[in-house]
Short mmCIF file of the C-alpha atoms (twelve columns), coordinates in Angstrom:
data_MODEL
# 
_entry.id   MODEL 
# 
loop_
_atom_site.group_PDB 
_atom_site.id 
_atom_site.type_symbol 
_atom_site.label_atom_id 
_atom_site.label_alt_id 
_atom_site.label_comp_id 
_atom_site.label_asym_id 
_atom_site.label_seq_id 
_atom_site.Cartn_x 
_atom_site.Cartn_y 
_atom_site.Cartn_z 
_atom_site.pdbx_PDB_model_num 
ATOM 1   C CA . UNK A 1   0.000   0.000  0.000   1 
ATOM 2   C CA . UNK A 2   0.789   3.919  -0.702  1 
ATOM 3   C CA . UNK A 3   2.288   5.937  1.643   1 
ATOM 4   C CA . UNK A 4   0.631   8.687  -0.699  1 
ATOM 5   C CA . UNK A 5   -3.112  9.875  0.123   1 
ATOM 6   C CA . UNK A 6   -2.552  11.376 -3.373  1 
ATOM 7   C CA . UNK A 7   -0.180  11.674 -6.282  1 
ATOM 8   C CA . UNK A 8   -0.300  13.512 -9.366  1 
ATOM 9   C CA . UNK A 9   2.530   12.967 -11.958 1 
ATOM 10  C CA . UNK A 10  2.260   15.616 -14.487 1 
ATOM 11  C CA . UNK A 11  -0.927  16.094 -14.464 1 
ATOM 12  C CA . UNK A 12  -2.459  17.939 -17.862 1 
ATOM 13  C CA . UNK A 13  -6.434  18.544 -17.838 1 
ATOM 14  C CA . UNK A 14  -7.590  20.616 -21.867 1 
ATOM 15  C CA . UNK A 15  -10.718 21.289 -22.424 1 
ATOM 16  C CA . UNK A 16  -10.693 21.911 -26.189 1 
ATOM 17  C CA . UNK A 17  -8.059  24.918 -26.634 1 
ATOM 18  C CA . UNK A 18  -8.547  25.706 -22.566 1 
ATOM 19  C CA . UNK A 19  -5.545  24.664 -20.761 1 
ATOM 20  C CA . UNK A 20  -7.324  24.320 -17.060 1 
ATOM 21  C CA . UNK A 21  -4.112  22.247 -15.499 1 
ATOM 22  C CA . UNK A 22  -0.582  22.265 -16.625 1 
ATOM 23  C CA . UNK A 23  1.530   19.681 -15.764 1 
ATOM 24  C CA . UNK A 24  1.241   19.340 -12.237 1 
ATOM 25  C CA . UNK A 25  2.797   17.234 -9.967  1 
ATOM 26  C CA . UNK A 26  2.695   16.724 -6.117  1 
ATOM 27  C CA . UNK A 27  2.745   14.050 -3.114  1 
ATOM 28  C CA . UNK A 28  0.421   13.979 -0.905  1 
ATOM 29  C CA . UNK A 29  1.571   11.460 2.498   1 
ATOM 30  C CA . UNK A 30  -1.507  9.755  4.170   1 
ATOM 31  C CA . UNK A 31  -2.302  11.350 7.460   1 
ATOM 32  C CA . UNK A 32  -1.511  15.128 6.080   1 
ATOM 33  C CA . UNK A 33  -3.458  18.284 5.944   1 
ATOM 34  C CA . UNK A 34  -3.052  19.507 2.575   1 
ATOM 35  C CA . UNK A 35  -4.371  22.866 1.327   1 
ATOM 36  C CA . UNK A 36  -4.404  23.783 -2.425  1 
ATOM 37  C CA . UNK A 37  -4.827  27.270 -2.954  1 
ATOM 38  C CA . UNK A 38  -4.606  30.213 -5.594  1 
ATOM 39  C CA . UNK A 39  -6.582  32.548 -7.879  1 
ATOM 40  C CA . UNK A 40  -10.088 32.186 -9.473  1 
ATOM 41  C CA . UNK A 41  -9.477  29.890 -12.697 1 
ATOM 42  C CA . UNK A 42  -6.298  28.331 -11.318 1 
ATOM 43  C CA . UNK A 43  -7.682  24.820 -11.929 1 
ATOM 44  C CA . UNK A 44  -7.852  23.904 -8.093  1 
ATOM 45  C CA . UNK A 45  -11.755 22.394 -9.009  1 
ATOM 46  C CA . UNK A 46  -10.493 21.125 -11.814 1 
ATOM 47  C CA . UNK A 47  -7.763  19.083 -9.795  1 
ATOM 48  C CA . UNK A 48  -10.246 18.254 -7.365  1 
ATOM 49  C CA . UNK A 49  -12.966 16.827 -9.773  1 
ATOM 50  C CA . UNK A 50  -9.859  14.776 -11.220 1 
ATOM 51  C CA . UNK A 51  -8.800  13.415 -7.333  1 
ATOM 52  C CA . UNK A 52  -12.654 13.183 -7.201  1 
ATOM 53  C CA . UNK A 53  -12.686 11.041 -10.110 1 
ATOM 54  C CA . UNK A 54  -15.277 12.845 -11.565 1 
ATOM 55  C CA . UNK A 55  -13.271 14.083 -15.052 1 
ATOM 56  C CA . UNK A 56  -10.119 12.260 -16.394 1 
ATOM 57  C CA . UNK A 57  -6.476  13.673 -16.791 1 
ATOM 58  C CA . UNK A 58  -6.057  14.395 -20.156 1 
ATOM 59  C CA . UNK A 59  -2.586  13.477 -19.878 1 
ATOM 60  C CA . UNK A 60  -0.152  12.455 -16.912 1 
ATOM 61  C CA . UNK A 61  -0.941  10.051 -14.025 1 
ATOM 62  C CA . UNK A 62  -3.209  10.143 -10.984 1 
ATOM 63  C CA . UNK A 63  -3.842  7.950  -8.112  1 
ATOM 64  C CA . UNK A 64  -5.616  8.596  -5.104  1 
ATOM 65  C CA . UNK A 65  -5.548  5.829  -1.790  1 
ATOM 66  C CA . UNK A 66  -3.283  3.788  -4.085  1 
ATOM 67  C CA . UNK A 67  -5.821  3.555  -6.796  1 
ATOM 68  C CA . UNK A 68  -7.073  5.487  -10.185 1 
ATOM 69  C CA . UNK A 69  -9.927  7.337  -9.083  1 
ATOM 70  C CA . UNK A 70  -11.885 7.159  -12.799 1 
ATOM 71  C CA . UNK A 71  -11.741 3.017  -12.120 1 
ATOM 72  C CA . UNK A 72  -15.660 2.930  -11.565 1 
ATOM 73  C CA . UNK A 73  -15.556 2.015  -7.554  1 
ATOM 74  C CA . UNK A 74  -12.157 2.081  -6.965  1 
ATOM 75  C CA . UNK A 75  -12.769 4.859  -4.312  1 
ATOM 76  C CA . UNK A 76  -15.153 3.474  -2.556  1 
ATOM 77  C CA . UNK A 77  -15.007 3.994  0.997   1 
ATOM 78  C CA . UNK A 78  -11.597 5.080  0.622   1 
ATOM 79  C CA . UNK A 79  -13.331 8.900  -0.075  1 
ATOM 80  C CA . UNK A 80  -15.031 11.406 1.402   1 
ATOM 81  C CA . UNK A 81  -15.756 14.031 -0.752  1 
ATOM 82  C CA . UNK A 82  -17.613 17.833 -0.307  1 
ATOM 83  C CA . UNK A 83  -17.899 19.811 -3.845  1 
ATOM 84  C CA . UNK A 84  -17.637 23.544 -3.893  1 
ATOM 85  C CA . UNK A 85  -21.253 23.575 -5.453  1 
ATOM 86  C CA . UNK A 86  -23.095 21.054 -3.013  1 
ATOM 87  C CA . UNK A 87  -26.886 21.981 -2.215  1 
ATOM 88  C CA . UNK A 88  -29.091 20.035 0.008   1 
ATOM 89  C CA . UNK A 89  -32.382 18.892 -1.573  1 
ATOM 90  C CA . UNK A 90  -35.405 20.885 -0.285  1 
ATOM 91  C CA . UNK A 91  -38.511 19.109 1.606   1 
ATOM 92  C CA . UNK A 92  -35.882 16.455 3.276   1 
ATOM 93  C CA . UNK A 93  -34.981 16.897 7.097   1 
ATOM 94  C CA . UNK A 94  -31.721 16.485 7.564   1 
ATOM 95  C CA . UNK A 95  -31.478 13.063 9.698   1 
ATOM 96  C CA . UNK A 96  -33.822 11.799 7.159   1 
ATOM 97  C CA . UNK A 97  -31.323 12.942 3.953   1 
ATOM 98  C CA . UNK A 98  -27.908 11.670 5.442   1 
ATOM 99  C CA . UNK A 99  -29.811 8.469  6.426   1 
ATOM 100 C CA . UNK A 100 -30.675 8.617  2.877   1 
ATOM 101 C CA . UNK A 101 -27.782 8.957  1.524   1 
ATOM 102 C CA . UNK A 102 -25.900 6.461  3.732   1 
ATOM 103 C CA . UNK A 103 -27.844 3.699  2.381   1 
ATOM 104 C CA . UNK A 104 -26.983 4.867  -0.580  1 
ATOM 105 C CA . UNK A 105 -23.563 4.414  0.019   1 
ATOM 106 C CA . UNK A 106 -24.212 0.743  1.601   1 
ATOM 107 C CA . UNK A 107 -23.027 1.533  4.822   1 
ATOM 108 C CA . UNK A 108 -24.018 -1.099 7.143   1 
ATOM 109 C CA . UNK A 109 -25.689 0.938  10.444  1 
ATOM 110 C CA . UNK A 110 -27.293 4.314  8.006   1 
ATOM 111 C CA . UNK A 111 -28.742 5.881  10.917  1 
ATOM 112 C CA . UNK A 112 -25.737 5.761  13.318  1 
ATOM 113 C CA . UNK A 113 -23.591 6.600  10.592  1 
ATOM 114 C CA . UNK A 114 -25.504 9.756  10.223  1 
ATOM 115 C CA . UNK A 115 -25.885 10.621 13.747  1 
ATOM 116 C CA . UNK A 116 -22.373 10.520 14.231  1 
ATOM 117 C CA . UNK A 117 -21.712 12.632 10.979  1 
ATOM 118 C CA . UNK A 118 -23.849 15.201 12.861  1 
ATOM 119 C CA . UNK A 119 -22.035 14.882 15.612  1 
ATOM 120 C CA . UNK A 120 -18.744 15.651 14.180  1 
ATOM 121 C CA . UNK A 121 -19.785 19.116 12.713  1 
ATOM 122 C CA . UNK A 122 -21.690 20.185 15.737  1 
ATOM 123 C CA . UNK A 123 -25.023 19.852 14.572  1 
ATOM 124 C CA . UNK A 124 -26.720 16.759 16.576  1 
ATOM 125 C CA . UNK A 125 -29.891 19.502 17.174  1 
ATOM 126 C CA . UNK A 126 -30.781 19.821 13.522  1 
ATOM 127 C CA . UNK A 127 -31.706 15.494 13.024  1 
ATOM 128 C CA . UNK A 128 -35.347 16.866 12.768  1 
ATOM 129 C CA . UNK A 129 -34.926 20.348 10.871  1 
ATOM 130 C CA . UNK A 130 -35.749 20.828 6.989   1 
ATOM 131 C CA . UNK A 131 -32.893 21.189 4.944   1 
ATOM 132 C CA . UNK A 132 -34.627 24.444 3.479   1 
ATOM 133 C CA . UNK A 133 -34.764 25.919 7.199   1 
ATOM 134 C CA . UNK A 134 -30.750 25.787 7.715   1 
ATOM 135 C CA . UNK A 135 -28.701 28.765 7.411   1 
ATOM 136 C CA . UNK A 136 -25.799 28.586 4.260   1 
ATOM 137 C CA . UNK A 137 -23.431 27.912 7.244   1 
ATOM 138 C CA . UNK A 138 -25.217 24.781 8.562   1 
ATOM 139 C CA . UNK A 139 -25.884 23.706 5.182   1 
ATOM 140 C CA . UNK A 140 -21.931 23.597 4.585   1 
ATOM 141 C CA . UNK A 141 -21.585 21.372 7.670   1 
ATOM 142 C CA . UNK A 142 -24.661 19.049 7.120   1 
ATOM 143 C CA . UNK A 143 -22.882 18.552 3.405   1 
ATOM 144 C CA . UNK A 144 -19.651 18.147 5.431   1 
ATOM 145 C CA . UNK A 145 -20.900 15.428 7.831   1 
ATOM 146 C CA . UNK A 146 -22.129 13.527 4.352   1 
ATOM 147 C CA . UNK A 147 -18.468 13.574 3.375   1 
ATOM 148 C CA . UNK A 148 -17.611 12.035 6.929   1 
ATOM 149 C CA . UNK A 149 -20.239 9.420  6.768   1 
ATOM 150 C CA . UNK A 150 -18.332 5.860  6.770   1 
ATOM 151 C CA . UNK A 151 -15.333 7.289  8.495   1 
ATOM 152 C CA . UNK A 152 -13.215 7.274  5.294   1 
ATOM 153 C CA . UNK A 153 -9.723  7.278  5.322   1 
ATOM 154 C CA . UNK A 154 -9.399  10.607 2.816   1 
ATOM 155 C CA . UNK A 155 -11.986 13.769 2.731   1 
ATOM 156 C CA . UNK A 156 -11.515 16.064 -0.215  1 
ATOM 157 C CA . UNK A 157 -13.685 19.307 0.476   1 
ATOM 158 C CA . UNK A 158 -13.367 22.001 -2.434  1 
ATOM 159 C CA . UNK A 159 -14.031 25.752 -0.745  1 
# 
């Protein structure tokens, strides 16, 4: 196994003419903090959606937790993920949508798993409330403890 949480090897992402990432390379150990910042249109999304496994490098190589994240499942529980663009669905209450989503995610105790989530971001009190009712701050955490769910080894959270 990786010592690496994540590794990029000259990374390249086009999109047609658009150069979004150039070349980039870095080495990520397990167990680290890692913060990726810099300008509107840097790429950072970009880089994340590829870590994510949600786009593909368009040249240079990419594993996350040992594995290539666009291998359908290969990051399965190995990933905890928060997009910059995440929205709760209206009409849900928010014990209700992480339990949701937990099965979802076959984890084997839904409920506890999204207790606990709660838990983590300090926001036990709001099992019962509608997502529509939370402020853009407790939003951010309730989509934070869905990243949590399942305890997994990596959480990528974009802004």
């Amino acid at each position: 196994m990786s010592e690496l949480a994540i590794e990029l090897s000259q990374v390249t992402k086009r999109f047609g003419p658009k150069v979004a990432v150039n070349a980039v390379s870095l080495a990520i150990p397990r167990g680290q903090v890692y913060g990726l910042i810099g300008p509107n249109g840097a790429g950072k999304t970009t880089a994340f959606s590829m870590m994510c496994g949600f786009l593909h490098p368009t040249t240079g190589s990419l594993k996350v937790m040992g594995v290539t994240p666009t291998t359908p499942g290969a990051l399965k529980g190995k990933l905890g993920a928060l997009p910059q663009d995440a929205i709760l669905t209206a009409g849900w209450e928010v014990g209700e949508l992480l339990t949701y989503w937990a099965r979802l995610s076959g984890l084997a105790q839904p409920e506890r798993e999204a207790r606990e989530a709660l838990e983590k971001v300090g926001l036990a009190d709001a099992w019962s409330t509608q997502t529509q009712a939370l402020s853009h701050g407790m939003a951010k955490r309730t989509s934070m403890a869905q990243a949590l769910m399942g305890r997994p080894p990596l959480v990528l959270l974009d802004e």
